[in-house]
Amino acid sequence: MVAGMGPSATDLRTIPLFNGFRDAELAKLGALFKRVESKPEVPLFDVGEPATELYLLTTGEVVLDRPNDDVFRLHPPALIGELGALTGLARSTRATVTAGSTVWALPARAAQDFLASNQELGVRFLVNLLSIVADKVHRDQSRMGDMRQNLIATQKELKRLRELVLESAETPLSAPVHDSLVPPASLPVKLRLDHGSAAIEDLSRTHVSVMMPSPPVAGTWLSGVLDLAGSEIPISGRVHRVHGDRLTIELDLLIDEFASGLEGYLTRAQLLDILC
C-alpha cells in the first residue's frame, strides 16, 4: 500500500545511481515515487517474488535476509532492489522494514519511461548502473577468492591432522578420527561421445583434452556429455589442437546451470588434490 508525495532532491542526490542528475531532474524523478505503508510483520518483498519496483529508504532501517547466508541492515539513504527491478529478476532476499521507517517505491516501468523520454539522463543513468554492477562483480569475485583460499587452508589443516593421527600412538579415537578425515578416493570424469567414451587428460573452464584413437582433424565440431563424478553436463566445441591420439576441444559457452556444475567439480577436484 502506498501514499502520495515523494522523496526530495536531497534524498536522491547521494544515491550513486542518480549521480550527475541536476536538482530539477531529481525533483521530477522524486515525484514518481510513492511512499510505502509497510508493517514490520509483513515483508516489503520476499524470496522468489518477481521484482517490479525499486525502493528508497530515507529514514529508519530495512533488513535484508538471504536464506542460509548473510543478513544486511540498510540505513538511509539506501536504494533497495534496483538491480532486480531493472532486469526483471526474481527477488533473492527477504526485505523487512523496521517500525517508524520511511520507504518509497518506484515502479521499474515508470523509471524506464521517464529515462526514455529524457535520453541524456538515460545515458547518464546507464553509465551509473554499469559502474555499480562492475563494482558488485569485483566485490563478488574478491569474496569468492577469499572463500576459495579459506577452503584450501582448511583442507591443508585436515590433511595435517590426518597425518598427525597416523604418526601418534593409537587410541580408541584414532580409527574414527582418521576415517572421518579420509577424502574420497577420486572424482572420476569421462567424456561420452556419439561413438563411445574418451578418457579425459585435462579439464578446465574453457577446454577439455581427451585421448582418442584416430582423432578428428583440428576445426572439427564435436558434441558430447561430460560425466563429472555422476553429474552430467552436455558440451560442444571445436577441436582446437591434435597431437597424436590427444585432442583438445575448445568449449562453447555453457549456460549458467552447467557452468556452475563444472565450476563446482573443478573446485572439488582442486581441494582433493590438496588433501590427498
PDB file of C-alpha atoms in Angstrom:
ATOM      1  CA  MET A   1       0.000   0.000   0.000  1.00  0.00           C
ATOM      2  CA  VAL A   2       1.419   3.403  -0.992  1.00  0.00           C
ATOM      3  CA  ALA A   3       0.680   7.037  -0.269  1.00  0.00           C
ATOM      4  CA  GLY A   4       1.415  10.276  -2.144  1.00  0.00           C
ATOM      5  CA  MET A   5       4.319  12.736  -2.088  1.00  0.00           C
ATOM      6  CA  GLY A   6       7.854  11.703  -2.913  1.00  0.00           C
ATOM      7  CA  PRO A   7      11.466  11.867  -1.721  1.00  0.00           C
ATOM      8  CA  SER A   8      13.240  15.189  -2.070  1.00  0.00           C
ATOM      9  CA  ALA A   9      16.136  16.015  -4.392  1.00  0.00           C
ATOM     10  CA  THR A  10      18.328  15.983  -1.276  1.00  0.00           C
ATOM     11  CA  ASP A  11      17.293  12.384  -0.567  1.00  0.00           C
ATOM     12  CA  LEU A  12      18.127  11.325  -4.128  1.00  0.00           C
ATOM     13  CA  ARG A  13      21.334  13.329  -4.602  1.00  0.00           C
ATOM     14  CA  THR A  14      23.503  10.920  -2.598  1.00  0.00           C
ATOM     15  CA  ILE A  15      22.300   7.800  -4.466  1.00  0.00           C
ATOM     16  CA  PRO A  16      25.074   6.636  -6.851  1.00  0.00           C
ATOM     17  CA  LEU A  17      22.533   5.561  -9.468  1.00  0.00           C
ATOM     18  CA  PHE A  18      21.461   9.217  -9.837  1.00  0.00           C
ATOM     19  CA  ASN A  19      24.948  10.679  -9.801  1.00  0.00           C
ATOM     20  CA  GLY A  20      25.170  13.756 -12.079  1.00  0.00           C
ATOM     21  CA  PHE A  21      21.413  14.495 -12.096  1.00  0.00           C
ATOM     22  CA  ARG A  22      20.528  18.154 -11.558  1.00  0.00           C
ATOM     23  CA  ASP A  23      18.125  19.257  -8.807  1.00  0.00           C
ATOM     24  CA  ALA A  24      15.258  19.867 -11.236  1.00  0.00           C
ATOM     25  CA  GLU A  25      15.751  16.412 -12.748  1.00  0.00           C
ATOM     26  CA  LEU A  26      15.884  14.814  -9.321  1.00  0.00           C
ATOM     27  CA  ALA A  27      12.671  16.598  -8.369  1.00  0.00           C
ATOM     28  CA  LYS A  28      10.877  15.179 -11.421  1.00  0.00           C
ATOM     29  CA  LEU A  29      12.210  11.741 -10.661  1.00  0.00           C
ATOM     30  CA  GLY A  30      11.227  12.026  -6.995  1.00  0.00           C
ATOM     31  CA  ALA A  31       7.649  12.803  -7.991  1.00  0.00           C
ATOM     32  CA  LEU A  32       7.397   9.300  -9.477  1.00  0.00           C
ATOM     33  CA  PHE A  33       7.988   7.658  -6.079  1.00  0.00           C
ATOM     34  CA  LYS A  34       5.143   6.750  -3.755  1.00  0.00           C
ATOM     35  CA  ARG A  35       5.512   6.212  -0.021  1.00  0.00           C
ATOM     36  CA  VAL A  36       5.100   2.613   1.111  1.00  0.00           C
ATOM     37  CA  GLU A  37       2.830   1.997   4.089  1.00  0.00           C
ATOM     38  CA  SER A  38       4.546  -1.093   5.496  1.00  0.00           C
ATOM     39  CA  LYS A  39       4.378  -3.174   8.667  1.00  0.00           C
ATOM     40  CA  PRO A  40       7.339  -4.965  10.314  1.00  0.00           C
ATOM     41  CA  GLU A  41       5.456  -8.264  10.310  1.00  0.00           C
ATOM     42  CA  VAL A  42       4.839  -8.102   6.535  1.00  0.00           C
ATOM     43  CA  PRO A  43       7.936  -8.267   4.271  1.00  0.00           C
ATOM     44  CA  LEU A  44       8.458  -5.451   1.810  1.00  0.00           C
ATOM     45  CA  PHE A  45       9.249  -8.269  -0.627  1.00  0.00           C
ATOM     46  CA  ASP A  46      10.182 -11.927  -0.252  1.00  0.00           C
ATOM     47  CA  VAL A  47      12.440 -14.512  -1.879  1.00  0.00           C
ATOM     48  CA  GLY A  48      11.210 -15.665  -5.277  1.00  0.00           C
ATOM     49  CA  GLU A  49       8.795 -12.769  -5.850  1.00  0.00           C
ATOM     50  CA  PRO A  50       9.022 -11.007  -9.226  1.00  0.00           C
ATOM     51  CA  ALA A  51      10.883  -7.712  -8.908  1.00  0.00           C
ATOM     52  CA  THR A  52       8.816  -4.898 -10.406  1.00  0.00           C
ATOM     53  CA  GLU A  53       9.698  -1.966  -8.109  1.00  0.00           C
ATOM     54  CA  LEU A  54      12.809  -0.406  -6.636  1.00  0.00           C
ATOM     55  CA  TYR A  55      12.720   1.165  -3.185  1.00  0.00           C
ATOM     56  CA  LEU A  56      14.361   4.087  -1.429  1.00  0.00           C
ATOM     57  CA  LEU A  57      14.917   4.140   2.343  1.00  0.00           C
ATOM     58  CA  THR A  58      15.090   7.701   3.721  1.00  0.00           C
ATOM     59  CA  THR A  59      14.614   7.121   7.467  1.00  0.00           C
ATOM     60  CA  GLY A  60      14.826   4.084   9.735  1.00  0.00           C
ATOM     61  CA  GLU A  61      16.157   0.655   8.741  1.00  0.00           C
ATOM     62  CA  VAL A  62      15.471  -2.170   6.297  1.00  0.00           C
ATOM     63  CA  VAL A  63      16.772  -5.686   6.984  1.00  0.00           C
ATOM     64  CA  LEU A  64      17.753  -7.852   4.009  1.00  0.00           C
ATOM     65  CA  ASP A  65      17.805 -11.582   4.823  1.00  0.00           C
ATOM     66  CA  ARG A  66      19.234 -14.041   2.292  1.00  0.00           C
ATOM     67  CA  PRO A  67      18.276 -17.630   3.268  1.00  0.00           C
ATOM     68  CA  ASN A  68      21.257 -19.607   4.579  1.00  0.00           C
ATOM     69  CA  ASP A  69      23.507 -16.605   4.021  1.00  0.00           C
ATOM     70  CA  ASP A  70      24.155 -13.114   5.314  1.00  0.00           C
ATOM     71  CA  VAL A  71      21.790 -10.609   6.907  1.00  0.00           C
ATOM     72  CA  PHE A  72      22.276  -6.957   5.959  1.00  0.00           C
ATOM     73  CA  ARG A  73      20.915  -3.920   7.785  1.00  0.00           C
ATOM     74  CA  LEU A  74      20.458  -0.935   5.497  1.00  0.00           C
ATOM     75  CA  HIS A  75      20.366   2.656   6.691  1.00  0.00           C
ATOM     76  CA  PRO A  76      19.421   5.798   4.772  1.00  0.00           C
ATOM     77  CA  PRO A  77      19.893   6.846   2.172  1.00  0.00           C
ATOM     78  CA  ALA A  78      19.708   3.420   0.530  1.00  0.00           C
ATOM     79  CA  LEU A  79      18.308   2.214  -2.775  1.00  0.00           C
ATOM     80  CA  ILE A  80      16.898  -1.312  -2.443  1.00  0.00           C
ATOM     81  CA  GLY A  81      16.220  -3.951  -5.079  1.00  0.00           C
ATOM     82  CA  GLU A  82      17.168  -1.775  -8.029  1.00  0.00           C
ATOM     83  CA  LEU A  83      19.106  -4.399  -9.994  1.00  0.00           C
ATOM     84  CA  GLY A  84      16.326  -6.964  -9.735  1.00  0.00           C
ATOM     85  CA  ALA A  85      13.625  -4.452 -10.666  1.00  0.00           C
ATOM     86  CA  LEU A  86      15.526  -3.071 -13.659  1.00  0.00           C
ATOM     87  CA  THR A  87      16.383  -6.526 -15.015  1.00  0.00           C
ATOM     88  CA  GLY A  88      13.179  -8.369 -14.102  1.00  0.00           C
ATOM     89  CA  LEU A  89      14.919 -10.941 -11.906  1.00  0.00           C
ATOM     90  CA  ALA A  90      13.145 -12.688  -9.051  1.00  0.00           C
ATOM     91  CA  ARG A  91      13.992 -11.494  -5.547  1.00  0.00           C
ATOM     92  CA  SER A  92      16.859 -13.373  -3.888  1.00  0.00           C
ATOM     93  CA  THR A  93      16.360 -11.837  -0.423  1.00  0.00           C
ATOM     94  CA  ARG A  94      13.598 -11.009   2.028  1.00  0.00           C
ATOM     95  CA  ALA A  95      13.287  -7.310   2.938  1.00  0.00           C
ATOM     96  CA  THR A  96      11.686  -6.258   6.235  1.00  0.00           C
ATOM     97  CA  VAL A  97      11.034  -2.637   7.183  1.00  0.00           C
ATOM     98  CA  THR A  98      11.514  -1.745  10.851  1.00  0.00           C
ATOM     99  CA  ALA A  99       8.845   0.272  12.666  1.00  0.00           C
ATOM    100  CA  GLY A 100       8.984   4.035  12.082  1.00  0.00           C
ATOM    101  CA  SER A 101      10.931   3.789   8.827  1.00  0.00           C
ATOM    102  CA  THR A 102      10.183   5.713   5.640  1.00  0.00           C
ATOM    103  CA  VAL A 103      10.388   3.775   2.380  1.00  0.00           C
ATOM    104  CA  TRP A 104       9.439   4.958  -1.109  1.00  0.00           C
ATOM    105  CA  ALA A 105       8.570   2.753  -4.105  1.00  0.00           C
ATOM    106  CA  LEU A 106       9.250   3.444  -7.781  1.00  0.00           C
ATOM    107  CA  PRO A 107       7.829   1.049 -10.407  1.00  0.00           C
ATOM    108  CA  ALA A 108      10.572  -0.046 -12.787  1.00  0.00           C
ATOM    109  CA  ARG A 109       8.324   0.690 -15.760  1.00  0.00           C
ATOM    110  CA  ALA A 110       7.808   4.284 -14.594  1.00  0.00           C
ATOM    111  CA  ALA A 111      11.567   4.765 -14.221  1.00  0.00           C
ATOM    112  CA  GLN A 112      12.196   3.326 -17.686  1.00  0.00           C
ATOM    113  CA  ASP A 113       9.538   5.539 -19.277  1.00  0.00           C
ATOM    114  CA  PHE A 114      10.989   8.618 -17.565  1.00  0.00           C
ATOM    115  CA  LEU A 115      14.515   7.851 -18.779  1.00  0.00           C
ATOM    116  CA  ALA A 116      13.288   7.006 -22.280  1.00  0.00           C
ATOM    117  CA  SER A 117      11.710  10.476 -22.553  1.00  0.00           C
ATOM    118  CA  ASN A 118      14.926  12.080 -21.240  1.00  0.00           C
ATOM    119  CA  GLN A 119      17.628  10.362 -23.282  1.00  0.00           C
ATOM    120  CA  GLU A 120      20.535  12.362 -21.873  1.00  0.00           C
ATOM    121  CA  LEU A 121      19.510  11.291 -18.381  1.00  0.00           C
ATOM    122  CA  GLY A 122      19.052   7.759 -19.667  1.00  0.00           C
ATOM    123  CA  VAL A 123      22.656   7.605 -20.854  1.00  0.00           C
ATOM    124  CA  ARG A 124      23.909   9.056 -17.558  1.00  0.00           C
ATOM    125  CA  PHE A 125      21.766   6.557 -15.643  1.00  0.00           C
ATOM    126  CA  LEU A 126      23.130   3.675 -17.727  1.00  0.00           C
ATOM    127  CA  VAL A 127      26.743   4.711 -17.059  1.00  0.00           C
ATOM    128  CA  ASN A 128      25.997   4.872 -13.335  1.00  0.00           C
ATOM    129  CA  LEU A 129      24.285   1.480 -13.430  1.00  0.00           C
ATOM    130  CA  LEU A 130      27.224  -0.144 -15.237  1.00  0.00           C
ATOM    131  CA  SER A 131      29.627   1.310 -12.681  1.00  0.00           C
ATOM    132  CA  ILE A 132      27.553  -0.110  -9.821  1.00  0.00           C
ATOM    133  CA  VAL A 133      27.334  -3.549 -11.457  1.00  0.00           C
ATOM    134  CA  ALA A 134      31.079  -3.582 -12.197  1.00  0.00           C
ATOM    135  CA  ASP A 135      31.825  -2.743  -8.570  1.00  0.00           C
ATOM    136  CA  LYS A 136      29.471  -5.502  -7.386  1.00  0.00           C
ATOM    137  CA  VAL A 137      31.104  -8.063  -9.690  1.00  0.00           C
ATOM    138  CA  HIS A 138      34.550  -7.041  -8.418  1.00  0.00           C
ATOM    139  CA  ARG A 139      33.444  -7.425  -4.792  1.00  0.00           C
ATOM    140  CA  ASP A 140      31.829 -10.795  -5.502  1.00  0.00           C
ATOM    141  CA  GLN A 141      34.990 -12.038  -7.219  1.00  0.00           C
ATOM    142  CA  SER A 142      37.090 -10.932  -4.249  1.00  0.00           C
ATOM    143  CA  ARG A 143      34.690 -12.672  -1.878  1.00  0.00           C
ATOM    144  CA  MET A 144      34.799 -15.899  -3.910  1.00  0.00           C
ATOM    145  CA  GLY A 145      38.590 -15.735  -3.961  1.00  0.00           C
ATOM    146  CA  ASP A 146      38.684 -15.364  -0.183  1.00  0.00           C
ATOM    147  CA  MET A 147      36.296 -18.295   0.240  1.00  0.00           C
ATOM    148  CA  ARG A 148      38.421 -20.472  -2.031  1.00  0.00           C
ATOM    149  CA  GLN A 149      41.589 -19.639  -0.104  1.00  0.00           C
ATOM    150  CA  ASN A 150      39.852 -20.360   3.199  1.00  0.00           C
ATOM    151  CA  LEU A 151      38.693 -23.739   1.902  1.00  0.00           C
ATOM    152  CA  ILE A 152      42.196 -24.599   0.724  1.00  0.00           C
ATOM    153  CA  ALA A 153      43.686 -23.598   4.091  1.00  0.00           C
ATOM    154  CA  THR A 154      41.075 -25.732   5.891  1.00  0.00           C
ATOM    155  CA  GLN A 155      41.774 -28.739   3.692  1.00  0.00           C
ATOM    156  CA  LYS A 156      45.506 -28.439   4.291  1.00  0.00           C
ATOM    157  CA  GLU A 157      44.908 -28.446   8.051  1.00  0.00           C
ATOM    158  CA  LEU A 158      42.695 -31.529   7.726  1.00  0.00           C
ATOM    159  CA  LYS A 159      45.474 -33.270   5.827  1.00  0.00           C
ATOM    160  CA  ARG A 160      47.980 -32.303   8.547  1.00  0.00           C
ATOM    161  CA  LEU A 161      45.605 -33.594  11.235  1.00  0.00           C
ATOM    162  CA  ARG A 162      45.178 -36.907   9.416  1.00  0.00           C
ATOM    163  CA  GLU A 163      48.947 -37.339   9.219  1.00  0.00           C
ATOM    164  CA  LEU A 164      49.252 -36.476  12.916  1.00  0.00           C
ATOM    165  CA  VAL A 165      46.736 -39.201  13.805  1.00  0.00           C
ATOM    166  CA  LEU A 166      48.742 -41.742  11.788  1.00  0.00           C
ATOM    167  CA  GLU A 167      52.008 -40.746  13.458  1.00  0.00           C
ATOM    168  CA  SER A 168      50.622 -40.763  17.031  1.00  0.00           C
ATOM    169  CA  ALA A 169      50.108 -43.683  19.396  1.00  0.00           C
ATOM    170  CA  GLU A 170      46.864 -45.467  18.656  1.00  0.00           C
ATOM    171  CA  THR A 171      43.901 -44.799  20.963  1.00  0.00           C
ATOM    172  CA  PRO A 172      40.189 -45.697  20.772  1.00  0.00           C
ATOM    173  CA  LEU A 173      39.657 -42.392  18.952  1.00  0.00           C
ATOM    174  CA  SER A 174      42.382 -42.891  16.351  1.00  0.00           C
ATOM    175  CA  ALA A 175      40.417 -45.002  13.864  1.00  0.00           C
ATOM    176  CA  PRO A 176      37.161 -42.981  13.813  1.00  0.00           C
ATOM    177  CA  VAL A 177      39.045 -39.667  13.631  1.00  0.00           C
ATOM    178  CA  HIS A 178      41.270 -40.923  10.808  1.00  0.00           C
ATOM    179  CA  ASP A 179      38.344 -42.405   8.862  1.00  0.00           C
ATOM    180  CA  SER A 180      36.389 -39.161   9.083  1.00  0.00           C
ATOM    181  CA  LEU A 181      39.348 -37.292   7.593  1.00  0.00           C
ATOM    182  CA  VAL A 182      39.961 -39.641   4.655  1.00  0.00           C
ATOM    183  CA  PRO A 183      38.910 -37.953   1.378  1.00  0.00           C
ATOM    184  CA  PRO A 184      37.008 -39.758  -1.380  1.00  0.00           C
ATOM    185  CA  ALA A 185      39.255 -41.977  -3.458  1.00  0.00           C
ATOM    186  CA  SER A 186      38.708 -39.960  -6.636  1.00  0.00           C
ATOM    187  CA  LEU A 187      36.350 -37.779  -8.623  1.00  0.00           C
ATOM    188  CA  PRO A 188      36.038 -39.795 -11.847  1.00  0.00           C
ATOM    189  CA  VAL A 189      35.389 -37.877 -15.034  1.00  0.00           C
ATOM    190  CA  LYS A 190      34.866 -39.003 -18.608  1.00  0.00           C
ATOM    191  CA  LEU A 191      33.536 -37.678 -21.886  1.00  0.00           C
ATOM    192  CA  ARG A 192      30.840 -39.581 -23.770  1.00  0.00           C
ATOM    193  CA  LEU A 193      30.702 -39.020 -27.500  1.00  0.00           C
ATOM    194  CA  ASP A 194      28.425 -40.458 -30.183  1.00  0.00           C
ATOM    195  CA  HIS A 195      30.855 -43.271 -30.938  1.00  0.00           C
ATOM    196  CA  GLY A 196      31.891 -44.072 -27.346  1.00  0.00           C
ATOM    197  CA  SER A 197      33.667 -42.701 -24.269  1.00  0.00           C
ATOM    198  CA  ALA A 198      37.021 -40.921 -24.217  1.00  0.00           C
ATOM    199  CA  ALA A 199      39.491 -40.727 -21.348  1.00  0.00           C
ATOM    200  CA  ILE A 200      39.984 -37.166 -20.133  1.00  0.00           C
ATOM    201  CA  GLU A 201      43.568 -35.979 -19.722  1.00  0.00           C
ATOM    202  CA  ASP A 202      42.917 -32.387 -18.728  1.00  0.00           C
ATOM    203  CA  LEU A 203      39.862 -30.263 -17.947  1.00  0.00           C
ATOM    204  CA  SER A 204      39.369 -26.539 -17.421  1.00  0.00           C
ATOM    205  CA  ARG A 205      36.547 -23.995 -17.665  1.00  0.00           C
ATOM    206  CA  THR A 206      37.238 -23.454 -21.381  1.00  0.00           C
ATOM    207  CA  HIS A 207      38.964 -26.602 -22.707  1.00  0.00           C
ATOM    208  CA  VAL A 208      38.892 -30.370 -22.374  1.00  0.00           C
ATOM    209  CA  SER A 209      41.695 -32.680 -23.567  1.00  0.00           C
ATOM    210  CA  VAL A 210      40.982 -36.359 -24.231  1.00  0.00           C
ATOM    211  CA  MET A 211      42.743 -39.412 -25.588  1.00  0.00           C
ATOM    212  CA  MET A 212      41.069 -40.803 -28.705  1.00  0.00           C
ATOM    213  CA  PRO A 213      42.356 -43.292 -31.280  1.00  0.00           C
ATOM    214  CA  SER A 214      42.252 -41.766 -34.773  1.00  0.00           C
ATOM    215  CA  PRO A 215      41.048 -38.342 -33.554  1.00  0.00           C
ATOM    216  CA  PRO A 216      39.300 -35.929 -35.939  1.00  0.00           C
ATOM    217  CA  VAL A 217      41.254 -33.089 -37.509  1.00  0.00           C
ATOM    218  CA  ALA A 218      41.535 -29.628 -35.955  1.00  0.00           C
ATOM    219  CA  GLY A 219      38.472 -27.483 -36.623  1.00  0.00           C
ATOM    220  CA  THR A 220      36.011 -30.381 -36.389  1.00  0.00           C
ATOM    221  CA  TRP A 221      32.917 -29.616 -34.300  1.00  0.00           C
ATOM    222  CA  LEU A 222      32.094 -32.173 -31.602  1.00  0.00           C
ATOM    223  CA  SER A 223      29.374 -32.593 -29.008  1.00  0.00           C
ATOM    224  CA  GLY A 224      29.056 -34.940 -26.074  1.00  0.00           C
ATOM    225  CA  VAL A 225      28.336 -35.295 -22.366  1.00  0.00           C
ATOM    226  CA  LEU A 226      30.785 -34.710 -19.528  1.00  0.00           C
ATOM    227  CA  ASP A 227      30.241 -37.177 -16.685  1.00  0.00           C
ATOM    228  CA  LEU A 228      31.642 -35.347 -13.652  1.00  0.00           C
ATOM    229  CA  ALA A 229      31.594 -37.920 -10.870  1.00  0.00           C
ATOM    230  CA  GLY A 230      27.939 -38.688 -11.545  1.00  0.00           C
ATOM    231  CA  SER A 231      26.823 -35.211 -12.629  1.00  0.00           C
ATOM    232  CA  GLU A 232      26.267 -34.872 -16.362  1.00  0.00           C
ATOM    233  CA  ILE A 233      26.858 -31.717 -18.420  1.00  0.00           C
ATOM    234  CA  PRO A 234      26.227 -31.525 -22.193  1.00  0.00           C
ATOM    235  CA  ILE A 235      29.069 -29.789 -24.023  1.00  0.00           C
ATOM    236  CA  SER A 236      30.032 -28.843 -27.556  1.00  0.00           C
ATOM    237  CA  GLY A 237      33.003 -27.194 -29.195  1.00  0.00           C
ATOM    238  CA  ARG A 238      35.609 -27.348 -31.927  1.00  0.00           C
ATOM    239  CA  VAL A 239      38.799 -29.361 -31.934  1.00  0.00           C
ATOM    240  CA  HIS A 240      41.461 -26.798 -31.118  1.00  0.00           C
ATOM    241  CA  ARG A 241      44.584 -28.977 -31.294  1.00  0.00           C
ATOM    242  CA  VAL A 242      45.516 -32.559 -32.206  1.00  0.00           C
ATOM    243  CA  HIS A 243      48.758 -34.230 -31.098  1.00  0.00           C
ATOM    244  CA  GLY A 244      48.929 -37.957 -31.746  1.00  0.00           C
ATOM    245  CA  ASP A 245      45.921 -39.544 -30.040  1.00  0.00           C
ATOM    246  CA  ARG A 246      45.390 -36.492 -27.828  1.00  0.00           C
ATOM    247  CA  LEU A 247      42.947 -33.800 -28.912  1.00  0.00           C
ATOM    248  CA  THR A 248      41.899 -30.592 -27.174  1.00  0.00           C
ATOM    249  CA  ILE A 249      38.366 -29.258 -27.556  1.00  0.00           C
ATOM    250  CA  GLU A 250      37.672 -25.553 -27.073  1.00  0.00           C
ATOM    251  CA  LEU A 251      34.296 -25.486 -25.323  1.00  0.00           C
ATOM    252  CA  ASP A 252      31.361 -23.418 -26.471  1.00  0.00           C
ATOM    253  CA  LEU A 253      29.811 -21.090 -23.895  1.00  0.00           C
ATOM    254  CA  LEU A 254      27.907 -23.062 -21.243  1.00  0.00           C
ATOM    255  CA  ILE A 255      24.572 -21.960 -19.826  1.00  0.00           C
ATOM    256  CA  ASP A 256      24.732 -20.785 -16.208  1.00  0.00           C
ATOM    257  CA  GLU A 257      23.454 -24.051 -14.705  1.00  0.00           C
ATOM    258  CA  PHE A 258      26.091 -26.187 -16.451  1.00  0.00           C
ATOM    259  CA  ALA A 259      28.852 -23.610 -15.964  1.00  0.00           C
ATOM    260  CA  SER A 260      28.140 -23.711 -12.210  1.00  0.00           C
ATOM    261  CA  GLY A 261      28.269 -27.506 -12.241  1.00  0.00           C
ATOM    262  CA  LEU A 262      31.646 -27.513 -13.994  1.00  0.00           C
ATOM    263  CA  GLU A 263      32.994 -24.853 -11.635  1.00  0.00           C
ATOM    264  CA  GLY A 264      31.864 -26.895  -8.643  1.00  0.00           C
ATOM    265  CA  TYR A 265      33.576 -30.034  -9.943  1.00  0.00           C
ATOM    266  CA  LEU A 266      36.840 -28.170 -10.654  1.00  0.00           C
ATOM    267  CA  THR A 267      36.799 -26.685  -7.150  1.00  0.00           C
ATOM    268  CA  ARG A 268      36.247 -30.104  -5.548  1.00  0.00           C
ATOM    269  CA  ALA A 269      38.974 -31.628  -7.694  1.00  0.00           C
ATOM    270  CA  GLN A 270      41.406 -28.887  -6.686  1.00  0.00           C
ATOM    271  CA  LEU A 271      40.650 -29.396  -2.994  1.00  0.00           C
ATOM    272  CA  LEU A 272      41.002 -33.168  -3.361  1.00  0.00           C
ATOM    273  CA  ASP A 273      44.459 -32.691  -4.903  1.00  0.00           C
ATOM    274  CA  ILE A 274      45.472 -30.632  -1.886  1.00  0.00           C
ATOM    275  CA  LEU A 275      44.017 -33.032   0.669  1.00  0.00           C
ATOM    276  CA  CYS A 276      45.410 -36.272  -0.805  1.00  0.00           C
TER     277      CYS A 276
END
